[in-house]
Coordinates of C-alpha atoms and ligand atoms in Angstrom, one line a residue:
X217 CA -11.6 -56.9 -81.9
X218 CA -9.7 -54.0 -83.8
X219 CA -5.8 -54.2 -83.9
X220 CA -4.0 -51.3 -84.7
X221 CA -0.8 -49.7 -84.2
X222 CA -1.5 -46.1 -82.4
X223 CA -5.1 -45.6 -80.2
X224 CA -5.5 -41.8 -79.3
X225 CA -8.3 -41.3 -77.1
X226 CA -9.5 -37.5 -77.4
X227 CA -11.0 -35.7 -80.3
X228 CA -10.4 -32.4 -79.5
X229 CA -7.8 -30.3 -81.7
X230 CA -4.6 -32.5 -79.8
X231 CA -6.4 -36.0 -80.7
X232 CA -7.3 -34.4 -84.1
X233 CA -3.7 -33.3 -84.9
X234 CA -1.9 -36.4 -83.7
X235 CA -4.4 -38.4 -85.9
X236 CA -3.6 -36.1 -88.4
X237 CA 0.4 -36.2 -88.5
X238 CA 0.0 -40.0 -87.7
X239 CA -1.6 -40.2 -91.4
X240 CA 0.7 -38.8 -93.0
X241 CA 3.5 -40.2 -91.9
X242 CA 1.8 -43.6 -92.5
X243 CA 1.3 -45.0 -89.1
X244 CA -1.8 -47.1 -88.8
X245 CA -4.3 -45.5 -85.6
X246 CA -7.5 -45.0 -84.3
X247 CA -9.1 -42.3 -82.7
X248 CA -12.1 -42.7 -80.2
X249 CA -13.7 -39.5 -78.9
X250 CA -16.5 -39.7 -76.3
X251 CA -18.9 -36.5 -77.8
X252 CA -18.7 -35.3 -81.3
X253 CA -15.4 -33.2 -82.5
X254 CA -14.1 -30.7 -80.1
X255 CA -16.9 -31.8 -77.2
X256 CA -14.1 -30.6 -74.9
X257 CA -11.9 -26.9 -74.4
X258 CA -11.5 -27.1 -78.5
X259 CA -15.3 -26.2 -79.0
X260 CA -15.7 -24.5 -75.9
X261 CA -12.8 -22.1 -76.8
X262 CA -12.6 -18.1 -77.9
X263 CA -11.6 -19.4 -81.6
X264 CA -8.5 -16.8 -81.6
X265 CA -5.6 -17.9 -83.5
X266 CA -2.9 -16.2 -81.0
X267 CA -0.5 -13.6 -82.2
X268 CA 1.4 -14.5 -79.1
X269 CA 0.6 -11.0 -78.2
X270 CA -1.0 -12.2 -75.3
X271 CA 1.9 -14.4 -73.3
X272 CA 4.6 -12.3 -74.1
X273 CA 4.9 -11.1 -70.7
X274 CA 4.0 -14.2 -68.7
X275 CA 5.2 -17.0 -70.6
X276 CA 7.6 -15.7 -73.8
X277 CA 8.3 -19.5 -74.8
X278 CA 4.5 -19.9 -75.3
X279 CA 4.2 -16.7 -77.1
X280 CA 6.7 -17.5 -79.6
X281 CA 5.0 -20.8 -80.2
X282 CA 1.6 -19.3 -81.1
X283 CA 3.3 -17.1 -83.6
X284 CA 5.1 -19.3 -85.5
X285 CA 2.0 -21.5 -85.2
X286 CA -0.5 -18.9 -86.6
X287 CA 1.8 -18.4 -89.4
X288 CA 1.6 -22.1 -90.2
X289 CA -1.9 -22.4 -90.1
X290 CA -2.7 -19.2 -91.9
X291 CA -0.9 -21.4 -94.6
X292 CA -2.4 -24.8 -94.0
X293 CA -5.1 -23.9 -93.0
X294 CA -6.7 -21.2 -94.8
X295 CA -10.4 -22.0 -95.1
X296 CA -11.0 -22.7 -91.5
X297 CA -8.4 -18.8 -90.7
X298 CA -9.9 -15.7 -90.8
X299 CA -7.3 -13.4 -90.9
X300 CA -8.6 -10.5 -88.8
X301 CA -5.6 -8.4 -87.2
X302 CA -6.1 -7.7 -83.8
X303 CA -5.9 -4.6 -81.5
X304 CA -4.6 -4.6 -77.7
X305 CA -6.1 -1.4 -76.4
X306 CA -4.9 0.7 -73.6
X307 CA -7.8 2.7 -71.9
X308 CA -7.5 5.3 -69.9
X309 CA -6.0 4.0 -66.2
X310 CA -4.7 1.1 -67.8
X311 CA -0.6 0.5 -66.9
X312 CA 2.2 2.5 -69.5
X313 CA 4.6 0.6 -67.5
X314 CA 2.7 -3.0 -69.0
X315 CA 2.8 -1.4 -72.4
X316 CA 6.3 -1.1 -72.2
X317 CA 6.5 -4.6 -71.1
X318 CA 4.3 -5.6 -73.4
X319 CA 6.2 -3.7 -76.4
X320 CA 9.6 -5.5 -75.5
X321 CA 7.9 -8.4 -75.0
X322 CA 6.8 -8.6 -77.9
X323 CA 10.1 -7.6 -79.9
X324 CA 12.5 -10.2 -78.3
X325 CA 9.7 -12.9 -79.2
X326 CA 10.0 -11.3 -82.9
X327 CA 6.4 -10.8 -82.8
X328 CA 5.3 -7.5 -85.3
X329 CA 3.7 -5.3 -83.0
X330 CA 2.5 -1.7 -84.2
X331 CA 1.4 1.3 -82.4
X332 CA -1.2 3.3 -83.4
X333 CA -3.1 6.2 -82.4
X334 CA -6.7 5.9 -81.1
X335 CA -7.7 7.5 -83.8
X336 CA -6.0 5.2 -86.4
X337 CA -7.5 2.4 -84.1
X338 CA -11.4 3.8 -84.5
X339 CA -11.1 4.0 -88.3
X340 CA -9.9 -0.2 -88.2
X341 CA -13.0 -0.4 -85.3
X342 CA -15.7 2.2 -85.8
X343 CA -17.2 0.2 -82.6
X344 CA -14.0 1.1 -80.4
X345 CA -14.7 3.0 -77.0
X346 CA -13.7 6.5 -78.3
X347 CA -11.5 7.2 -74.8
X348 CA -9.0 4.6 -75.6
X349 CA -5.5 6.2 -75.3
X350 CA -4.1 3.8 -78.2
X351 CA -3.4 0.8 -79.5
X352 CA -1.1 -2.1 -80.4
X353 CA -1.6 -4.1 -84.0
X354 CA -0.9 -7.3 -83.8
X355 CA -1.2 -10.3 -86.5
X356 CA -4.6 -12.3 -84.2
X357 CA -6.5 -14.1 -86.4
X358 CA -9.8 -15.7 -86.0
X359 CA -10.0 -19.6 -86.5
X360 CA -13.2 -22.2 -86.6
X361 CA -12.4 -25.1 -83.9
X362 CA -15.3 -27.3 -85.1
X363 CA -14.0 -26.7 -88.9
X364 CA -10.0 -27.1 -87.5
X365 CA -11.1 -30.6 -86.1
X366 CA -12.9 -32.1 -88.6
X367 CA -10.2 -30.7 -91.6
X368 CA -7.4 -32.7 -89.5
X369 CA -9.6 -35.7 -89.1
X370 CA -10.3 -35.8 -92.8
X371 CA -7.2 -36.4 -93.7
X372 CA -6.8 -39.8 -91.1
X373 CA -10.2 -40.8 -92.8
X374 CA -8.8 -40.3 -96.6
X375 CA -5.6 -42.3 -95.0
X376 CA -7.9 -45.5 -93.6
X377 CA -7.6 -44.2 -89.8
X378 CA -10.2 -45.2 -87.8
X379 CA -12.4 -42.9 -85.8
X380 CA -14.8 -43.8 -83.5
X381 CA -16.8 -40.7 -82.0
X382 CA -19.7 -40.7 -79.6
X383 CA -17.6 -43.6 -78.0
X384 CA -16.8 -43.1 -74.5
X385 CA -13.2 -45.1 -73.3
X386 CA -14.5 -47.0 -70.0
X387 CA -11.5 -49.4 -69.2
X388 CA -7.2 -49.4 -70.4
X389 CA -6.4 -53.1 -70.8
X390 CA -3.4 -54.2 -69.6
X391 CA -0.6 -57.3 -69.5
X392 CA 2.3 -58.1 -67.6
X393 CA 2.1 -53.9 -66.8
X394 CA 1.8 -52.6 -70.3
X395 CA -1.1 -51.1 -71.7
X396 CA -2.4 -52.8 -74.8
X397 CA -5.9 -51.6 -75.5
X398 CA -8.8 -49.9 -74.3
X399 CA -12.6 -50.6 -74.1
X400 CA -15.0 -47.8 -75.0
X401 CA -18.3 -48.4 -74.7
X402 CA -20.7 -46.9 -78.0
X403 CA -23.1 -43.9 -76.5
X404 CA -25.6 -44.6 -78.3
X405 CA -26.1 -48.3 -78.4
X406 CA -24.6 -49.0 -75.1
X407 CA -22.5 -52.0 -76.8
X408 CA -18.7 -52.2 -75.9
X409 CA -16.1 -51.9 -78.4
X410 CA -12.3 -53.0 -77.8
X411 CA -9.3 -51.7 -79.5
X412 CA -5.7 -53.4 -79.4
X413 CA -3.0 -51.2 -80.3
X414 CA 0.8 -50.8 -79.4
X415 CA 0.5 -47.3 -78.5
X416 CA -2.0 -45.2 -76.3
X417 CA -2.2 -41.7 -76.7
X418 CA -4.4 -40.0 -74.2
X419 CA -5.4 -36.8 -75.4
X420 CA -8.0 -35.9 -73.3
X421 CA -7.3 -32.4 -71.9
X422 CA -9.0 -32.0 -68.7
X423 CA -9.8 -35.5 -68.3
X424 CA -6.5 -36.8 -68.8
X425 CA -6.0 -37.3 -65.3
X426 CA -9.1 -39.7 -65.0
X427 CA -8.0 -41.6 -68.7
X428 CA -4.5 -41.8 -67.1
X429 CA -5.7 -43.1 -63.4
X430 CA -7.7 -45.9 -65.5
X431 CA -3.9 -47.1 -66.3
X432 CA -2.8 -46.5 -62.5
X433 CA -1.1 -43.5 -63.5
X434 CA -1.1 -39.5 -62.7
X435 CA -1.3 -36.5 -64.7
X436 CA -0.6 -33.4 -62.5
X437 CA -3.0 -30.7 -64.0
X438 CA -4.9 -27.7 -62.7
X439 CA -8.1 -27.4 -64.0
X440 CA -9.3 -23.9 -65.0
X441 CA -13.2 -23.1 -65.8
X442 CA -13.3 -20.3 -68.4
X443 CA -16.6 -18.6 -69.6
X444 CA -17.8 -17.1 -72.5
X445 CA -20.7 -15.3 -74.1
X446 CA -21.8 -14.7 -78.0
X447 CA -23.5 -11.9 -79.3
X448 CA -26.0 -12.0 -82.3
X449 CA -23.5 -9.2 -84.0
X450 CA -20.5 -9.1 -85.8
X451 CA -19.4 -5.7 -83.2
X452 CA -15.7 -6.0 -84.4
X453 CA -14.0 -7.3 -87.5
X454 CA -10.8 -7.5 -85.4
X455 CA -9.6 -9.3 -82.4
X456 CA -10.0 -6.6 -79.5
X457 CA -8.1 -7.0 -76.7
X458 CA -6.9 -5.5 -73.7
X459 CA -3.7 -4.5 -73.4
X460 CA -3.2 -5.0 -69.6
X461 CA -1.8 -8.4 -67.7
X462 CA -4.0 -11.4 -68.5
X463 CA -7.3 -11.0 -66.8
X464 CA -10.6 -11.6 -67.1
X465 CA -12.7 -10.4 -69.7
X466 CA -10.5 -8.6 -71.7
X467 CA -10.9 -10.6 -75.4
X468 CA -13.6 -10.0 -78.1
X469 CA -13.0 -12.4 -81.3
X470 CA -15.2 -12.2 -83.8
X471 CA -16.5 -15.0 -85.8
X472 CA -18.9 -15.5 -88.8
X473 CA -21.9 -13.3 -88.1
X474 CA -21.0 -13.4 -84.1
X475 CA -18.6 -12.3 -81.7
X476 CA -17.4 -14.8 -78.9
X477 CA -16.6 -12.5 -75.6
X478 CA -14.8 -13.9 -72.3
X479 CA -12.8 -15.2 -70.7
X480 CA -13.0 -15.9 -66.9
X481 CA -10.5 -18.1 -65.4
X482 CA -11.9 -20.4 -62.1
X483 CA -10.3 -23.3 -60.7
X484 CA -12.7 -26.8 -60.7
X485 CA -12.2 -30.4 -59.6
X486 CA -14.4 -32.2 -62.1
X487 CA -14.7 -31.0 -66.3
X488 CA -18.1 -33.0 -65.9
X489 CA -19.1 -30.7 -63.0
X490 CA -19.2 -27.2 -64.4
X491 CA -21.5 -24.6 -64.7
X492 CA -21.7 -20.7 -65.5
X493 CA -22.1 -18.6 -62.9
X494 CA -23.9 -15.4 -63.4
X495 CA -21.2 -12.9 -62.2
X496 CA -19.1 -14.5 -64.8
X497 CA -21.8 -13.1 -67.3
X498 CA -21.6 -9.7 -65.5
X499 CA -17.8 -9.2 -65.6
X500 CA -17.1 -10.9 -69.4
X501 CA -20.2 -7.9 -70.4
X502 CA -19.0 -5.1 -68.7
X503 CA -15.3 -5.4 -69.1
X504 CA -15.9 -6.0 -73.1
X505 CA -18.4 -2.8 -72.9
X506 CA -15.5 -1.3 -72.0
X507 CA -13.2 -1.9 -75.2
X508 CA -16.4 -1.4 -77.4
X509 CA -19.7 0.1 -75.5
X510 CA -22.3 -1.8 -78.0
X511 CA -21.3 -4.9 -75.6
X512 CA -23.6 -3.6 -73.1
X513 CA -26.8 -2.6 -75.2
X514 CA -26.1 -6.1 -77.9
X515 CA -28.1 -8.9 -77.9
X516 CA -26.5 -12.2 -75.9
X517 CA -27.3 -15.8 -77.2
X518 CA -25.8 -17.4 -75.1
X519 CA -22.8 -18.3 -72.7
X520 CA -21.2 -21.1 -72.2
X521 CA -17.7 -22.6 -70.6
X522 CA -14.9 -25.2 -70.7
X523 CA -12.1 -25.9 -69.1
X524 CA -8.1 -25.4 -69.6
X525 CA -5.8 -28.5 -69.0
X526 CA -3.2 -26.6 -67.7
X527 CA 0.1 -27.8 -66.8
X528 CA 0.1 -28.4 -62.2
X529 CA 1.7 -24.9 -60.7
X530 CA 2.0 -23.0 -57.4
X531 CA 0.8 -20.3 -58.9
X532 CA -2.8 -19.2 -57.7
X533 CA -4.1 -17.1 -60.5
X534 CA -4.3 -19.4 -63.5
X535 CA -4.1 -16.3 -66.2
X536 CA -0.1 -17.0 -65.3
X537 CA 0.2 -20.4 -65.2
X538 CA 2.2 -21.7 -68.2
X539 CA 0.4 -22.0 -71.9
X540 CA 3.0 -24.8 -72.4
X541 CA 2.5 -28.2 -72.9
X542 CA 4.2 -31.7 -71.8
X543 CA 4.4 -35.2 -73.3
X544 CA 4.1 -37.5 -70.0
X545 CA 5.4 -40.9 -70.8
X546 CA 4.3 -43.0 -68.5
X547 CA 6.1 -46.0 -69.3
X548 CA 3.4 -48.5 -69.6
X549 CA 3.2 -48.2 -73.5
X550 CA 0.4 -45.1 -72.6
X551 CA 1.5 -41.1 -73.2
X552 CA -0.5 -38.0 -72.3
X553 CA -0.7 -35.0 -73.8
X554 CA -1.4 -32.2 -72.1
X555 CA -1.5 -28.0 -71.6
X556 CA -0.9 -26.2 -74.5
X557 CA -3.3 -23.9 -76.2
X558 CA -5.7 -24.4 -79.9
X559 CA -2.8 -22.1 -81.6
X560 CA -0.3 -24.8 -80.7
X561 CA -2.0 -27.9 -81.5
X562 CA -0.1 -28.8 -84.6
X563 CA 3.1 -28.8 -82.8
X564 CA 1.8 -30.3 -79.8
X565 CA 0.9 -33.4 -82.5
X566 CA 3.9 -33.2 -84.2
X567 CA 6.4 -33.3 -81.1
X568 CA 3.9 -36.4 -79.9
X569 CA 4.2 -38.3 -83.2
X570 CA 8.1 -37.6 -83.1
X571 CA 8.2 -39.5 -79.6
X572 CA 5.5 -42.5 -81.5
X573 CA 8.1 -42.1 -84.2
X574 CA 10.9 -43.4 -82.6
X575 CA 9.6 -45.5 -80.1
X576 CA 8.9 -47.7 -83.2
X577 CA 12.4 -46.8 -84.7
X578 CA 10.7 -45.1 -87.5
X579 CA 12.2 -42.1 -89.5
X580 CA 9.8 -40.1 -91.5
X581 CA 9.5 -36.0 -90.8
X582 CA 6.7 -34.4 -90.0
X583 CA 4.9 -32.8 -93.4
X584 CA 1.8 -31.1 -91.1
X585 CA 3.4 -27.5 -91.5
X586 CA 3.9 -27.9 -95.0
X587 CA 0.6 -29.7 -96.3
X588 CA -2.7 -27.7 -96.8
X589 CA -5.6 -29.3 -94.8
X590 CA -7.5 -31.8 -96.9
X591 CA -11.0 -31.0 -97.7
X592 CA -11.1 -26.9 -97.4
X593 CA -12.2 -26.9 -101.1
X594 CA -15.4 -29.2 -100.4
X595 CA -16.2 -27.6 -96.8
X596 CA -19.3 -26.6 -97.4
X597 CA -22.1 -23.7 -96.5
X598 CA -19.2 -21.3 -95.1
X599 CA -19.2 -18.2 -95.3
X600 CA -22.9 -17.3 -95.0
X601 CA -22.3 -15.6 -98.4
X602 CA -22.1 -18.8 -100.0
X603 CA -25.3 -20.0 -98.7
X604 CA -27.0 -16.9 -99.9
X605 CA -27.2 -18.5 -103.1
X606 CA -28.9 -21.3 -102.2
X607 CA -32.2 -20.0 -99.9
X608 CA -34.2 -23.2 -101.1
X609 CA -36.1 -25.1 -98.2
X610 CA -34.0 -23.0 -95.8
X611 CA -34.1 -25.7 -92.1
X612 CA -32.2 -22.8 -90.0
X613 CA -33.0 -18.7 -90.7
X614 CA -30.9 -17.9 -88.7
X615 CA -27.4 -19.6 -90.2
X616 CA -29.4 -20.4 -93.7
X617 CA -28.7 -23.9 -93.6
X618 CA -31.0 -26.2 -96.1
X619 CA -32.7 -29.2 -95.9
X620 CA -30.2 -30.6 -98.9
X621 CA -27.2 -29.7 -96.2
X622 CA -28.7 -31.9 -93.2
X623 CA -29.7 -34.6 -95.6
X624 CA -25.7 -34.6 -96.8
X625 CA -24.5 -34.7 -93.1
X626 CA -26.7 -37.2 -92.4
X627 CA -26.0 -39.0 -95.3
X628 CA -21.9 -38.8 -95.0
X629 CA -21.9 -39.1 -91.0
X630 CA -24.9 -41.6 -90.6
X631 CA -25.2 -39.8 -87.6
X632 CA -28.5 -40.2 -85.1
X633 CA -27.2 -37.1 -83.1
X634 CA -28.5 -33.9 -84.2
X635 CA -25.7 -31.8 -82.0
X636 CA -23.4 -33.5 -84.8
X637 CA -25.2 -31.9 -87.5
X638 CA -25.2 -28.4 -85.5
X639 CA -21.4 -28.8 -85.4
X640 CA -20.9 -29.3 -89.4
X641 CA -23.2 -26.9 -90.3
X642 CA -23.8 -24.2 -87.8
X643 CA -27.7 -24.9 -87.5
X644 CA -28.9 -23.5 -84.5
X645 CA -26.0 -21.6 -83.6
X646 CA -28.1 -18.0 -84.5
X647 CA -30.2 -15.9 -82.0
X648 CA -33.1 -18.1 -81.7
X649 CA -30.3 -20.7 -80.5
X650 CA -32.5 -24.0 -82.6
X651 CA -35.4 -23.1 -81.2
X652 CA -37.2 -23.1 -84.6
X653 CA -34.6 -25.6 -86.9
X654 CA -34.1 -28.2 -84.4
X655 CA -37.4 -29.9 -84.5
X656 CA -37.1 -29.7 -88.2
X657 CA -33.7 -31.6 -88.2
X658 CA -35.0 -34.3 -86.0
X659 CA -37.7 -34.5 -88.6
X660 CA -35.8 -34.8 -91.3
X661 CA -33.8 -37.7 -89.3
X662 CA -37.1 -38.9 -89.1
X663 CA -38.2 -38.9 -92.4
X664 CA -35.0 -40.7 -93.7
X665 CA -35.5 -43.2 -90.9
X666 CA -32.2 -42.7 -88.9
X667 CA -34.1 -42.1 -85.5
X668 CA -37.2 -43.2 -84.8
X669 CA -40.7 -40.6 -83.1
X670 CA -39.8 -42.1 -80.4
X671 CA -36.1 -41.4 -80.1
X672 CA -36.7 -38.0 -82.1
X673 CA -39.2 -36.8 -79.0
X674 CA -36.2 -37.8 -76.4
X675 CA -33.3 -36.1 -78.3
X676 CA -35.8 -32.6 -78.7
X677 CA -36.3 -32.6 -74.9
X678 CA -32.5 -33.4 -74.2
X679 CA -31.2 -30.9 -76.6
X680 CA -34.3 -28.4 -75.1
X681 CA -33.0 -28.8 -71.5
X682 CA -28.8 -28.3 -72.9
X683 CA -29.9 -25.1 -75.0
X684 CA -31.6 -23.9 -71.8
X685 CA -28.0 -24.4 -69.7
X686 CA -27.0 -21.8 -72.3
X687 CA -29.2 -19.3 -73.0
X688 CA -30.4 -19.0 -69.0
X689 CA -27.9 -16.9 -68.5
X690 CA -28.6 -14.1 -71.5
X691 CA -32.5 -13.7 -70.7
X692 CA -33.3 -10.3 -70.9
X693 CA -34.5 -7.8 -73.6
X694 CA -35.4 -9.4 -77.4
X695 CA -33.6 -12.9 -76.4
X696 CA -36.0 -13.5 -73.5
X697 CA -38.6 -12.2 -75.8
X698 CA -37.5 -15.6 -77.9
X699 CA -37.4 -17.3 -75.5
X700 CA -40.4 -16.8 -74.2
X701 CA -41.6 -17.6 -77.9
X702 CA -40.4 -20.5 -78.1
X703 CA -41.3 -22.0 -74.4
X704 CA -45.0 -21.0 -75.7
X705 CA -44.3 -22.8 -79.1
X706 CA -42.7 -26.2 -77.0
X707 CA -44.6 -26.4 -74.4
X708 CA -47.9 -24.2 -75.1
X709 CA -48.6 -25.8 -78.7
X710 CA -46.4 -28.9 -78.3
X711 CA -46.9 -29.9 -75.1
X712 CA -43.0 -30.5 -74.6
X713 CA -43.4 -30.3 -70.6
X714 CA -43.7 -34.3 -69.6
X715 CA -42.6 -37.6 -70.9
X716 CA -45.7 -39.1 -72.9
Ligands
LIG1001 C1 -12.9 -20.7 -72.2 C2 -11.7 -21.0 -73.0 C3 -11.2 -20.2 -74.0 C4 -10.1 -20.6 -74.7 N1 -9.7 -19.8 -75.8 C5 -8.6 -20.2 -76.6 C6 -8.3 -19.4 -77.7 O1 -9.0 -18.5 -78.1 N2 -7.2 -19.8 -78.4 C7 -6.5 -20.9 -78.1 O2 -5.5 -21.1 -78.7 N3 -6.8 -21.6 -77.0 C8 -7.9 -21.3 -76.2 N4 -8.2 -22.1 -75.2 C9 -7.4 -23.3 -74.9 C10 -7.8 -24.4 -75.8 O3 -9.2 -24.5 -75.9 C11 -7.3 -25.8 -75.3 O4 -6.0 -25.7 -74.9 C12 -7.4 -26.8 -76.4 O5 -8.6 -26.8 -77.0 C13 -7.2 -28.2 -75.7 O6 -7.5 -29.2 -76.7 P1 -7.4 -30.7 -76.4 O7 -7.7 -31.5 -77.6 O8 -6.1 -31.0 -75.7 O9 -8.5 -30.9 -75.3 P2 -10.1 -31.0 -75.5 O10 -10.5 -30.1 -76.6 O11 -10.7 -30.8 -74.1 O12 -10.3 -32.5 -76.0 C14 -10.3 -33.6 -75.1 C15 -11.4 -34.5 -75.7 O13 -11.3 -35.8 -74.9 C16 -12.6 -36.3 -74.9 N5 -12.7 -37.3 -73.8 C17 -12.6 -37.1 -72.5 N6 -12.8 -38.3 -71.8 C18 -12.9 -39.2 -72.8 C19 -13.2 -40.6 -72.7 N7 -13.3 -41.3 -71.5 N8 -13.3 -41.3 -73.9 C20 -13.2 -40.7 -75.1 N9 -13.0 -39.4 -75.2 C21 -12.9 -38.6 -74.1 C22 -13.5 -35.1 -74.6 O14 -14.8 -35.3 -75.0 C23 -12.8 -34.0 -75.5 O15 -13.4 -33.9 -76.8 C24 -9.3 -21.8 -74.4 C25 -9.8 -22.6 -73.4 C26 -11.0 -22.3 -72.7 C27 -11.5 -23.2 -71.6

């Protein structure tokens, strides 16, 4: 049995950050995180770095929050920042009463906001629908969740923190009332692991209300479902966004070769249970189209969703609900974390690790705004540039990732999950979506004897049928044409249809 003094279950950017600050502030943990990195609303997210630009009308605290947070992270966190500059753009019918909102907004959060004319705007965005009326500048950046994760975690791994992913917590023990461990059961193996600790952090976003009801305890959440699709083009070097209340489609981020377009906002009962719906699709494409008209003639690769812990409101639309966030103690020895946004994880961490801090009479401040993320310098293959100069025994065409890279990942990670080597190198996130460097992972797990045929044959259907959740929902034009490719390449030449 593992003893330690702080468990955090959640690896998404919350669980990330607290394991993180916990580091350096020398507090033994251990972090246990069902998926890989960001499996939750951290990968599943739009990747923008908020300005604060867009809660300065419905939730000013919020706003403020993001800013001073994308200021910090542009510092920490530079490798894993892109910083973009984004637009909100008013088109033609769109409210001058919201832009005057928006404006004051954004000056008594002490947020730079600029006009400019559309025609300023279109030199920034040669992409930009030509009837927009104007534009605000605001200082949106665009930030890697996958890369933000695993930069956070590196530094609990340099600092002896334990981290457990692809572990799934089944059972909070208790005695005499207090919770003092947790059992998580290993994903792959099936084997059960137990973990004694003094704290429990549950960090768990939308499923913090089932982690917290294995302790016989409540999180009051509403659960939002948001959509979002990626094209195979970079159609903005900018943040574009609308510059009308929060509604649905109106942000375009881009990021590395792609741009990420959504959001839709749909209330659910179960984070396990969700699904895209095709009008989602229809609305995200036609309301970017909009902002920039290549959306609705560019290539689609995919869709996909997650879902928003958001802090329990009245409120029916969930665009207004509070970006917030709240530290639940629930007196039991067990805290959840919840609400908030990506921008604001660092704080989020840091305000949790102050509470962990003096529940064990500790004093030591919080260094997480100050410190650079450990590892930028050795992150490797980004940008695509970089891997440009090295196109030897290329696995993935369409993010140029070699077989020396998946060898190192597999190496470092000793991972038998290919989805973990997709997420620390971007293989098969391109247009053809793995269908041509998947197969060639799982043989190179193969070759270096991590997974056996067997098992290799299983994880190529599972990961076949999870691409498929994805991409159903972009067929048409030159992606079905792939698709249809590669259904005659799986199933036509390798007879992928049936269990042997
Ligand atoms: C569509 C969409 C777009 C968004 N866009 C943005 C954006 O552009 N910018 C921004 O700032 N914010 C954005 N957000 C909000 C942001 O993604 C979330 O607020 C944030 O990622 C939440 O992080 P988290 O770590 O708290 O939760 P999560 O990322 O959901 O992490 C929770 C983790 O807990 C794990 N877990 C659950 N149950 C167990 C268990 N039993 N055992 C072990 N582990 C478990 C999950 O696998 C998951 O990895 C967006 C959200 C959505 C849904």
């Amino acid at each position: 049995m593992i003893k330690t003094d702080v468990i955090i279950i959640g690896g998404g950017a919350t669980g990330c950050g607290i394991a993180r600050d916990l580091a350096l502030r020398g507090i033994p943990h251990c972090l246990i995180e069902k998926g890989d990195f960001a499996a939750g609303a951290t990968g599943a997210c739009h990747g923008l770095l908020h300005s604060g630009g867009r809660y300065v009308v419905t939730d000013p605290i919020a706003a403020r929050e993001c800013y001073d947070e994308n200021m910090i992270l542009r510092r920490i966190g530079e490798k894993c920042v892109e910083q973009t500059g984004g637009l909100f753009v008013r088109l033609p019918g769109d409210s001058k009463r919201f832009r005057e909102i928006f404006l004051r907004g954004c000056e008594e959060a002490g947020i730079p906001a600029e006009v400019i004319s559309s025609t300023k705007a279109i030199d920034l965005v040669p992409n930009l629908n030509p009837e927009i009326e104007e534009a605000v500048k605001v200082p949106d950046c665009s930030i890697d969740p996958f890369r933000l994760c695993m930069l956070n975690i590196r530094t609990s791994q340099l600092r002896e923190g334990l981290i457990f992913t692809r572990h799934k917590v089944t059972e909070i023990v208790k005695s005499h009332g207090r919770c003092i461990g947790i059992k998580a059961t290993d994903q792959a193996t099936g084997e059960e692991r137990e973990i004694r600790g003094n704290i429990i952090v549950n960090a768990t976003g939308a499923w913090a209300n089932m982690i917290a009801s294995l302790a016989g305890c409540e999180v009051p959440m509403t659960l939002a479902k948001g959509s979002l699709v990626i094209t195979n083009h970079r159609l903005t070097n900018m943040v574009i966004n609308r510059l009308r209340p929060p509604s649905d489609g109106d942000i375009i981020v881009p990021n590395e070769a792609v741009c990420l377009a959504g959001t839709t906002s749909l209330a659910v009962e179960n984070p396990d249970k969700i699904s895209i719906e095709s009008p989602e699709v229809d609305t995200i494409i036609s309301e970017a189209g909009r902002m920039i008209p290549h959306f609705n003639n560019t290539r689609i690769i995919r869709a996909f969703s997650g879902v928003r812990p958001l802090l329990k409101s009245k409120k029916i639309d969930a665009h207004e609900i509070s970006r917030g966030f709240q530290i639940i103690d629930h007196q039991n020895g067990m805290y959840s974390i919840v609400g908030g946004k990506l921008t604001t994880f660092r704080l989020m961490a840091e305000k949790m690790v102050d509470v962990i801090m003096a529940s064990f009479k500790l004093k030591k401040a919080c260094e997480t705004a100050e410190i650079p993320l450990d590892g930028q310098e050795e992150l490797s293959g980004y940008p695509l540039s970089k891997r440009l100069a090295n196109m030897k025994n290329i696995v993935c065409e369409c993010e140029l990732v070699n077989r020396n890279e998946v060898q190192r990942i597999i190496n470092e990670t000793g991972t038998r999950n290919v989805g973990d080597i997709q997420h620390r190198t971007r293989l098969g996130m391109g247009p053809c979506q793995g269908g041509f460097c998947t197969f060639r992972a799982l043989g190179i797990m193969n070759d270096m004897s991590v997974i056996s045929p067997e098992q290799s044959m299983e994880m190529l259907r599972g990961f076949l049928q999870r691409r498929f959740r994805g991409i159903r929902y972009a067929l048409w034009g030159d992606q079905l044409r792939e698709e249809q490719l590669v259904e005659y390449i799986y199933l036509g030449i390798l007879a992928m249809e049936k269990p042997q």
